Amino acid sequence: MTHTRNTPASEAPPADTRAGRPHLRQPRVRRQRTFPAEGYEGRAYRARAEPMTVRPLRDGRYVVESEGGTYVVDAERETCTCPDSAIRGARCKHIRRVAIEIESGLVPAPDERERVCAVCGGLMFAPVDQDGPALCDRHDHDPGDLVRDRETGALLVVVDRIGDRADEVRTGEGRLVSEYETNAAYGDHEPVFAVVYVESLPAGDAVDDFGTWVDALRDSRRYLFPASRLTRVELRAGDEEGGKSGEADAGPYSGRTSGTTGAETQRA
Ligand SMILES: [Zn+2]
Ligand SMILES: [Zn+2]
């Protein structure tokens, strides 16, 4: 599928995505849609201009309702139960429409399914084989992400996505992550992340040796937090000189030598 992203004529564009990550979706309202069709011809035109409804099935196929009938499309095999495909072997308008809706982020790809973000409840598409609670793009974290602890304000680096629920993961002390008083305000059902404190990492000249940094990340004591206790700290270009950063609770972060702003008292 090489279609560029297109905005369907009949509704607002979907939230955009970071490649390969779950992302927020439109609510589950499936109605007939059309797409701008100017400049297209034949089946490509009809795939866009004709009102159709596309519904994903559990097995990765799609039901397409059009004025001419209701058909089932296998997007991976590019087959459809309509006469145009089944008899003539054409890449019919239904197959094309499914491809357009997948490309536009309106329906999940065959290897995705609709999930609900454990933090905000937003609908999104995530890989079928992804276990554990799901997180939307806004609430997910990747290893290497700089985040801030909502409880203490401390700067942390995400080192692992544990993925299992906070009421299923035990810390080194043998307690469930959800049992900690400081995690009471966060959902027991949220996936857990392992982090290290930025202040525990080497600062200044020592960091210029990348190997030192990697070793420190590996050897630093890890802490387990539920997803929404961590807020992403966005670094913008130019922040090396100590510019403002952070989307929710902004604080000073002067590149890689910071993280010493009173965090000692927040360690507990
Ligand atoms: Zn068809
Ligand atoms: Zn979310």
mmCIF file of C-alpha atoms and ligand atoms in Angstrom:
data_model
loop_
_atom_site.group_PDB
_atom_site.id
_atom_site.type_symbol
_atom_site.label_atom_id
_atom_site.label_comp_id
_atom_site.label_asym_id
_atom_site.label_seq_id
_atom_site.Cartn_x
_atom_site.Cartn_y
_atom_site.Cartn_z
ATOM 1 C CA MET A 1 0.000 0.000 0.000
ATOM 2 C CA THR A 2 1.627 3.170 -1.137
ATOM 3 C CA HIS A 3 -1.221 5.606 -0.772
ATOM 4 C CA THR A 4 -0.384 8.841 0.873
ATOM 5 C CA ARG A 5 -2.391 9.759 3.908
ATOM 6 C CA ASN A 6 -5.661 11.312 2.872
ATOM 7 C CA THR A 7 -8.316 13.069 4.793
ATOM 8 C CA PRO A 8 -11.734 11.527 4.324
ATOM 9 C CA ALA A 9 -14.226 14.094 3.171
ATOM 10 C CA SER A 10 -16.851 13.097 5.671
ATOM 11 C CA GLU A 11 -14.988 13.400 8.964
ATOM 12 C CA ALA A 12 -12.065 14.901 10.766
ATOM 13 C CA PRO A 13 -8.593 13.477 10.187
ATOM 14 C CA PRO A 14 -7.417 10.825 12.655
ATOM 15 C CA ALA A 15 -4.816 11.646 15.247
ATOM 16 C CA ASP A 16 -1.444 11.247 13.622
ATOM 17 C CA THR A 17 0.996 8.647 14.769
ATOM 18 C CA ARG A 18 4.556 7.857 15.505
ATOM 19 C CA ALA A 19 5.446 4.929 13.324
ATOM 20 C CA GLY A 20 5.115 1.546 14.928
ATOM 21 C CA ARG A 21 3.503 2.737 18.117
ATOM 22 C CA PRO A 22 -0.056 2.620 19.299
ATOM 23 C CA HIS A 23 -1.911 5.822 18.768
ATOM 24 C CA LEU A 24 -5.206 7.445 19.552
ATOM 25 C CA ARG A 25 -8.123 6.777 17.273
ATOM 26 C CA GLN A 26 -11.523 8.113 16.457
ATOM 27 C CA PRO A 27 -14.326 6.721 18.605
ATOM 28 C CA ARG A 28 -15.901 3.514 17.392
ATOM 29 C CA VAL A 29 -18.510 5.080 15.130
ATOM 30 C CA ARG A 30 -18.591 3.393 11.767
ATOM 31 C CA ARG A 31 -20.618 5.271 9.229
ATOM 32 C CA GLN A 32 -20.536 5.567 5.512
ATOM 33 C CA ARG A 33 -17.653 7.603 4.259
ATOM 34 C CA THR A 34 -16.379 9.023 1.047
ATOM 35 C CA PHE A 35 -12.907 10.290 0.177
ATOM 36 C CA PRO A 36 -11.886 13.100 -2.169
ATOM 37 C CA ALA A 37 -11.853 11.471 -5.611
ATOM 38 C CA GLU A 38 -10.863 14.217 -7.980
ATOM 39 C CA GLY A 39 -8.363 13.040 -10.530
ATOM 40 C CA TYR A 40 -9.088 9.337 -9.995
ATOM 41 C CA GLU A 41 -10.694 7.054 -12.535
ATOM 42 C CA GLY A 42 -12.448 3.705 -12.717
ATOM 43 C CA ARG A 43 -12.218 1.481 -9.648
ATOM 44 C CA ALA A 44 -9.847 3.885 -7.932
ATOM 45 C CA TYR A 45 -12.476 6.611 -8.330
ATOM 46 C CA ARG A 46 -15.361 4.442 -7.131
ATOM 47 C CA ALA A 47 -13.294 3.226 -4.151
ATOM 48 C CA ARG A 48 -13.106 6.829 -2.968
ATOM 49 C CA ALA A 49 -16.292 8.477 -4.182
ATOM 50 C CA GLU A 50 -18.865 5.817 -3.295
ATOM 51 C CA PRO A 51 -20.218 5.829 0.251
ATOM 52 C CA MET A 52 -19.064 2.681 2.056
ATOM 53 C CA THR A 53 -18.699 1.423 5.615
ATOM 54 C CA VAL A 54 -15.683 -0.688 6.547
ATOM 55 C CA ARG A 55 -15.831 -2.898 9.645
ATOM 56 C CA PRO A 56 -12.835 -4.937 10.795
ATOM 57 C CA LEU A 57 -13.509 -8.559 11.713
ATOM 58 C CA ARG A 58 -11.675 -10.418 14.459
ATOM 59 C CA ASP A 59 -9.868 -12.629 11.978
ATOM 60 C CA GLY A 60 -8.163 -9.698 10.242
ATOM 61 C CA ARG A 61 -10.640 -9.439 7.374
ATOM 62 C CA TYR A 62 -13.106 -6.592 6.748
ATOM 63 C CA VAL A 63 -16.798 -6.301 5.981
ATOM 64 C CA VAL A 64 -17.468 -3.590 3.412
ATOM 65 C CA GLU A 65 -20.988 -2.289 3.073
ATOM 66 C CA SER A 66 -21.675 -0.442 -0.145
ATOM 67 C CA GLU A 67 -24.823 0.414 -2.043
ATOM 68 C CA GLY A 68 -24.252 -2.530 -4.323
ATOM 69 C CA GLY A 69 -23.997 -5.042 -1.497
ATOM 70 C CA THR A 70 -22.041 -6.224 1.513
ATOM 71 C CA TYR A 71 -18.781 -8.091 0.919
ATOM 72 C CA VAL A 72 -15.855 -9.491 2.859
ATOM 73 C CA VAL A 73 -12.342 -8.316 1.990
ATOM 74 C CA ASP A 74 -9.073 -10.071 2.806
ATOM 75 C CA ALA A 75 -6.646 -7.169 2.632
ATOM 76 C CA GLU A 76 -3.501 -9.294 2.809
ATOM 77 C CA ARG A 77 -4.505 -11.619 -0.013
ATOM 78 C CA GLU A 78 -6.283 -8.794 -1.828
ATOM 79 C CA THR A 79 -9.428 -10.822 -2.325
ATOM 80 C CA CYS A 80 -13.080 -9.849 -2.008
ATOM 81 C CA THR A 81 -16.319 -11.796 -2.184
ATOM 82 C CA CYS A 82 -17.829 -9.426 -4.760
ATOM 83 C CA PRO A 83 -18.180 -10.565 -8.395
ATOM 84 C CA ASP A 84 -15.582 -8.074 -9.619
ATOM 85 C CA SER A 85 -12.918 -9.753 -7.499
ATOM 86 C CA ALA A 86 -14.257 -13.289 -7.151
ATOM 87 C CA ILE A 87 -15.148 -13.749 -10.830
ATOM 88 C CA ARG A 88 -13.039 -11.237 -12.732
ATOM 89 C CA GLY A 89 -10.102 -11.351 -10.359
ATOM 90 C CA ALA A 90 -9.961 -7.562 -10.263
ATOM 91 C CA ARG A 91 -8.562 -5.420 -7.471
ATOM 92 C CA CYS A 92 -12.091 -4.220 -6.827
ATOM 93 C CA LYS A 93 -13.245 -0.980 -5.244
ATOM 94 C CA HIS A 94 -13.829 -2.756 -1.908
ATOM 95 C CA ILE A 95 -10.242 -3.994 -1.674
ATOM 96 C CA ARG A 96 -9.058 -0.525 -2.604
ATOM 97 C CA ARG A 97 -11.341 1.121 -0.055
ATOM 98 C CA VAL A 98 -10.063 -1.103 2.751
ATOM 99 C CA ALA A 99 -6.481 -0.208 1.807
ATOM 100 C CA ILE A 100 -7.356 3.493 1.855
ATOM 101 C CA GLU A 101 -9.016 3.266 5.272
ATOM 102 C CA ILE A 102 -6.079 1.347 6.750
ATOM 103 C CA GLU A 103 -3.639 3.831 5.283
ATOM 104 C CA SER A 104 -5.694 6.705 6.691
ATOM 105 C CA GLY A 105 -5.716 5.145 10.141
ATOM 106 C CA LEU A 106 -9.492 4.746 10.198
ATOM 107 C CA VAL A 107 -9.499 0.972 10.646
ATOM 108 C CA PRO A 108 -6.797 -1.297 12.098
ATOM 109 C CA ALA A 109 -4.411 -3.115 9.775
ATOM 110 C CA PRO A 110 -4.975 -6.905 9.551
ATOM 111 C CA ASP A 111 -2.294 -7.506 12.214
ATOM 112 C CA GLU A 112 -3.663 -4.864 14.568
ATOM 113 C CA ARG A 113 -6.667 -4.712 16.813
ATOM 114 C CA GLU A 114 -8.514 -1.985 18.605
ATOM 115 C CA ARG A 115 -7.368 -1.485 22.174
ATOM 116 C CA VAL A 116 -8.111 0.941 24.967
ATOM 117 C CA CYS A 117 -5.326 2.990 26.567
ATOM 118 C CA ALA A 118 -4.909 1.966 30.212
ATOM 119 C CA VAL A 119 -4.320 5.593 31.197
ATOM 120 C CA CYS A 120 -6.757 7.740 29.200
ATOM 121 C CA GLY A 121 -9.207 5.164 27.870
ATOM 122 C CA GLY A 122 -8.658 6.393 24.324
ATOM 123 C CA LEU A 123 -9.150 3.928 21.500
ATOM 124 C CA MET A 124 -6.154 2.985 19.404
ATOM 125 C CA PHE A 125 -4.754 0.250 17.254
ATOM 126 C CA ALA A 126 -2.023 -2.013 18.622
ATOM 127 C CA PRO A 127 -0.328 -5.160 17.281
ATOM 128 C CA VAL A 128 -2.456 -8.288 17.768
ATOM 129 C CA ASP A 129 0.398 -10.074 19.542
ATOM 130 C CA GLN A 130 1.028 -7.301 22.079
ATOM 131 C CA ASP A 131 0.316 -8.675 25.548
ATOM 132 C CA GLY A 132 -0.553 -6.791 28.690
ATOM 133 C CA PRO A 133 -2.374 -3.498 29.040
ATOM 134 C CA ALA A 134 -2.108 -1.111 26.119
ATOM 135 C CA LEU A 135 -0.991 2.516 26.075
ATOM 136 C CA CYS A 136 -1.641 5.198 23.507
ATOM 137 C CA ASP A 137 1.195 7.110 21.935
ATOM 138 C CA ARG A 138 0.797 9.953 24.414
ATOM 139 C CA HIS A 139 1.021 7.717 27.485
ATOM 140 C CA ASP A 140 3.550 5.145 26.317
ATOM 141 C CA HIS A 141 7.268 5.254 27.120
ATOM 142 C CA ASP A 142 10.260 3.791 25.325
ATOM 143 C CA PRO A 143 13.605 2.749 26.787
ATOM 144 C CA GLY A 144 15.821 5.812 26.717
ATOM 145 C CA ASP A 145 12.961 8.274 27.225
ATOM 146 C CA LEU A 146 13.570 11.010 29.743
ATOM 147 C CA VAL A 147 10.612 11.227 32.114
ATOM 148 C CA ARG A 148 9.645 12.963 35.334
ATOM 149 C CA ASP A 149 8.174 11.315 38.407
ATOM 150 C CA ARG A 150 4.847 13.009 39.158
ATOM 151 C CA GLU A 151 5.201 12.288 42.869
ATOM 152 C CA THR A 152 8.654 13.734 43.423
ATOM 153 C CA GLY A 153 9.509 15.681 40.292
ATOM 154 C CA ALA A 154 12.682 13.619 39.928
ATOM 155 C CA LEU A 155 14.105 13.101 36.453
ATOM 156 C CA LEU A 156 14.311 9.493 35.351
ATOM 157 C CA VAL A 157 15.389 7.513 32.336
ATOM 158 C CA VAL A 158 13.166 4.665 31.173
ATOM 159 C CA VAL A 159 15.240 1.488 30.854
ATOM 160 C CA ASP A 160 12.618 -1.196 30.310
ATOM 161 C CA ARG A 161 9.004 -1.658 29.407
ATOM 162 C CA ILE A 162 7.894 -4.403 31.777
ATOM 163 C CA GLY A 163 4.412 -4.304 30.283
ATOM 164 C CA ASP A 164 2.534 -6.278 32.930
ATOM 165 C CA ARG A 165 -0.012 -4.699 35.261
ATOM 166 C CA ALA A 166 1.045 -2.819 38.392
ATOM 167 C CA ASP A 167 -0.924 -5.301 40.507
ATOM 168 C CA GLU A 168 0.976 -8.220 38.977
ATOM 169 C CA VAL A 169 4.591 -7.035 39.076
ATOM 170 C CA ARG A 170 6.674 -7.358 42.247
ATOM 171 C CA THR A 171 9.625 -5.171 43.143
ATOM 172 C CA GLY A 172 12.916 -6.432 44.563
ATOM 173 C CA GLU A 173 11.282 -6.103 47.985
ATOM 174 C CA GLY A 174 8.658 -8.626 46.968
ATOM 175 C CA ARG A 175 5.839 -6.090 47.056
ATOM 176 C CA LEU A 176 3.457 -5.440 44.223
ATOM 177 C CA VAL A 177 4.050 -2.123 42.472
ATOM 178 C CA SER A 178 0.417 -1.222 43.110
ATOM 179 C CA GLU A 179 0.831 -1.747 46.877
ATOM 180 C CA TYR A 180 3.159 1.200 47.366
ATOM 181 C CA GLU A 181 1.502 4.203 48.971
ATOM 182 C CA THR A 182 3.137 6.500 46.418
ATOM 183 C CA ASN A 183 1.448 4.561 43.616
ATOM 184 C CA ALA A 184 -2.038 4.751 45.124
ATOM 185 C CA ALA A 185 -3.102 7.514 42.744
ATOM 186 C CA TYR A 186 -2.248 5.471 39.670
ATOM 187 C CA GLY A 187 -4.192 2.636 38.105
ATOM 188 C CA ASP A 188 -3.512 -0.915 39.293
ATOM 189 C CA HIS A 189 -4.176 -2.010 35.723
ATOM 190 C CA GLU A 190 -1.487 0.190 34.203
ATOM 191 C CA PRO A 191 1.613 -1.377 32.665
ATOM 192 C CA VAL A 192 4.830 -1.047 34.648
ATOM 193 C CA PHE A 193 8.073 0.573 33.509
ATOM 194 C CA ALA A 194 11.576 0.214 34.932
ATOM 195 C CA VAL A 195 13.470 3.481 35.357
ATOM 196 C CA VAL A 196 16.746 4.743 36.792
ATOM 197 C CA TYR A 197 17.310 8.116 38.432
ATOM 198 C CA VAL A 198 19.178 10.590 36.266
ATOM 199 C CA GLU A 199 21.051 11.703 39.378
ATOM 200 C CA SER A 200 22.465 8.186 39.732
ATOM 201 C CA LEU A 201 24.122 8.485 36.341
ATOM 202 C CA PRO A 202 27.551 10.020 35.768
ATOM 203 C CA ALA A 203 27.496 13.734 35.064
ATOM 204 C CA GLY A 204 29.757 16.183 33.324
ATOM 205 C CA ASP A 205 32.932 14.961 31.666
ATOM 206 C CA ALA A 206 32.316 11.344 32.592
ATOM 207 C CA VAL A 207 29.306 11.268 30.277
ATOM 208 C CA ASP A 208 31.396 12.094 27.243
ATOM 209 C CA ASP A 209 32.456 8.489 27.265
ATOM 210 C CA PHE A 210 29.352 6.837 25.868
ATOM 211 C CA GLY A 211 30.357 3.441 27.220
ATOM 212 C CA THR A 212 30.422 4.852 30.729
ATOM 213 C CA TRP A 213 26.895 6.081 30.277
ATOM 214 C CA VAL A 214 25.650 2.735 29.015
ATOM 215 C CA ASP A 215 27.383 0.893 31.868
ATOM 216 C CA ALA A 216 25.863 3.278 34.362
ATOM 217 C CA LEU A 217 22.407 2.794 32.907
ATOM 218 C CA ARG A 218 22.800 -0.947 33.246
ATOM 219 C CA ASP A 219 24.262 -0.881 36.744
ATOM 220 C CA SER A 220 22.070 1.793 38.284
ATOM 221 C CA ARG A 221 19.393 0.649 40.647
ATOM 222 C CA ARG A 222 16.109 0.192 38.862
ATOM 223 C CA TYR A 223 12.757 1.336 40.137
ATOM 224 C CA LEU A 224 9.364 0.175 38.938
ATOM 225 C CA PHE A 225 6.607 2.700 38.280
ATOM 226 C CA PRO A 226 3.108 2.494 36.822
ATOM 227 C CA ALA A 227 2.843 4.197 33.427
ATOM 228 C CA SER A 228 0.979 7.382 34.327
ATOM 229 C CA ARG A 229 3.253 8.222 37.245
ATOM 230 C CA LEU A 230 5.812 9.080 34.577
ATOM 231 C CA THR A 231 5.357 12.155 32.431
ATOM 232 C CA ARG A 232 7.354 12.541 29.290
ATOM 233 C CA VAL A 233 9.929 15.298 29.224
ATOM 234 C CA GLU A 234 10.127 16.690 25.734
ATOM 235 C CA LEU A 235 13.548 17.981 24.772
ATOM 236 C CA ARG A 236 13.550 20.568 22.077
ATOM 237 C CA ALA A 237 16.462 21.608 19.943
ATOM 238 C CA GLY A 238 18.550 24.121 21.874
ATOM 239 C CA ASP A 239 17.703 22.701 25.278
ATOM 240 C CA GLU A 240 21.369 21.821 25.760
ATOM 241 C CA GLU A 241 21.828 25.318 27.137
ATOM 242 C CA GLY A 242 19.204 24.869 29.772
ATOM 243 C CA GLY A 243 15.984 25.832 28.004
ATOM 244 C CA LYS A 244 12.566 24.963 29.304
ATOM 245 C CA SER A 245 11.184 21.535 28.637
ATOM 246 C CA GLY A 246 8.483 19.158 29.700
ATOM 247 C CA GLU A 247 4.893 18.950 28.550
ATOM 248 C CA ALA A 248 3.021 18.845 31.818
ATOM 249 C CA ASP A 249 5.176 19.948 34.695
ATOM 250 C CA ALA A 250 7.974 21.791 33.020
ATOM 251 C CA GLY A 251 11.200 22.279 34.888
ATOM 252 C CA PRO A 252 14.738 23.216 34.065
ATOM 253 C CA TYR A 253 16.739 20.521 32.396
ATOM 254 C CA SER A 254 20.135 21.534 31.187
ATOM 255 C CA GLY A 255 21.014 18.698 28.953
ATOM 256 C CA ARG A 256 22.887 15.725 30.297
ATOM 257 C CA THR A 257 24.498 17.268 33.334
ATOM 258 C CA SER A 258 21.315 18.121 35.160
ATOM 259 C CA GLY A 259 19.085 16.049 37.354
ATOM 260 C CA THR A 260 20.746 17.189 40.571
ATOM 261 C CA THR A 261 18.077 19.707 41.482
ATOM 262 C CA GLY A 262 17.335 18.565 44.988
ATOM 263 C CA ALA A 263 16.480 15.073 43.912
ATOM 264 C CA GLU A 264 18.344 13.635 46.925
ATOM 265 C CA THR A 265 15.420 14.447 49.136
ATOM 266 C CA GLN A 266 12.975 12.837 46.758
ATOM 267 C CA ARG A 267 14.599 9.477 46.693
ATOM 268 C CA ALA A 268 12.981 8.082 49.839
HETATM 269 ZN ZN ZN B 1 -15.091 -6.280 -3.994
HETATM 270 ZN ZN ZN B 2 -3.635 7.331 26.622
#
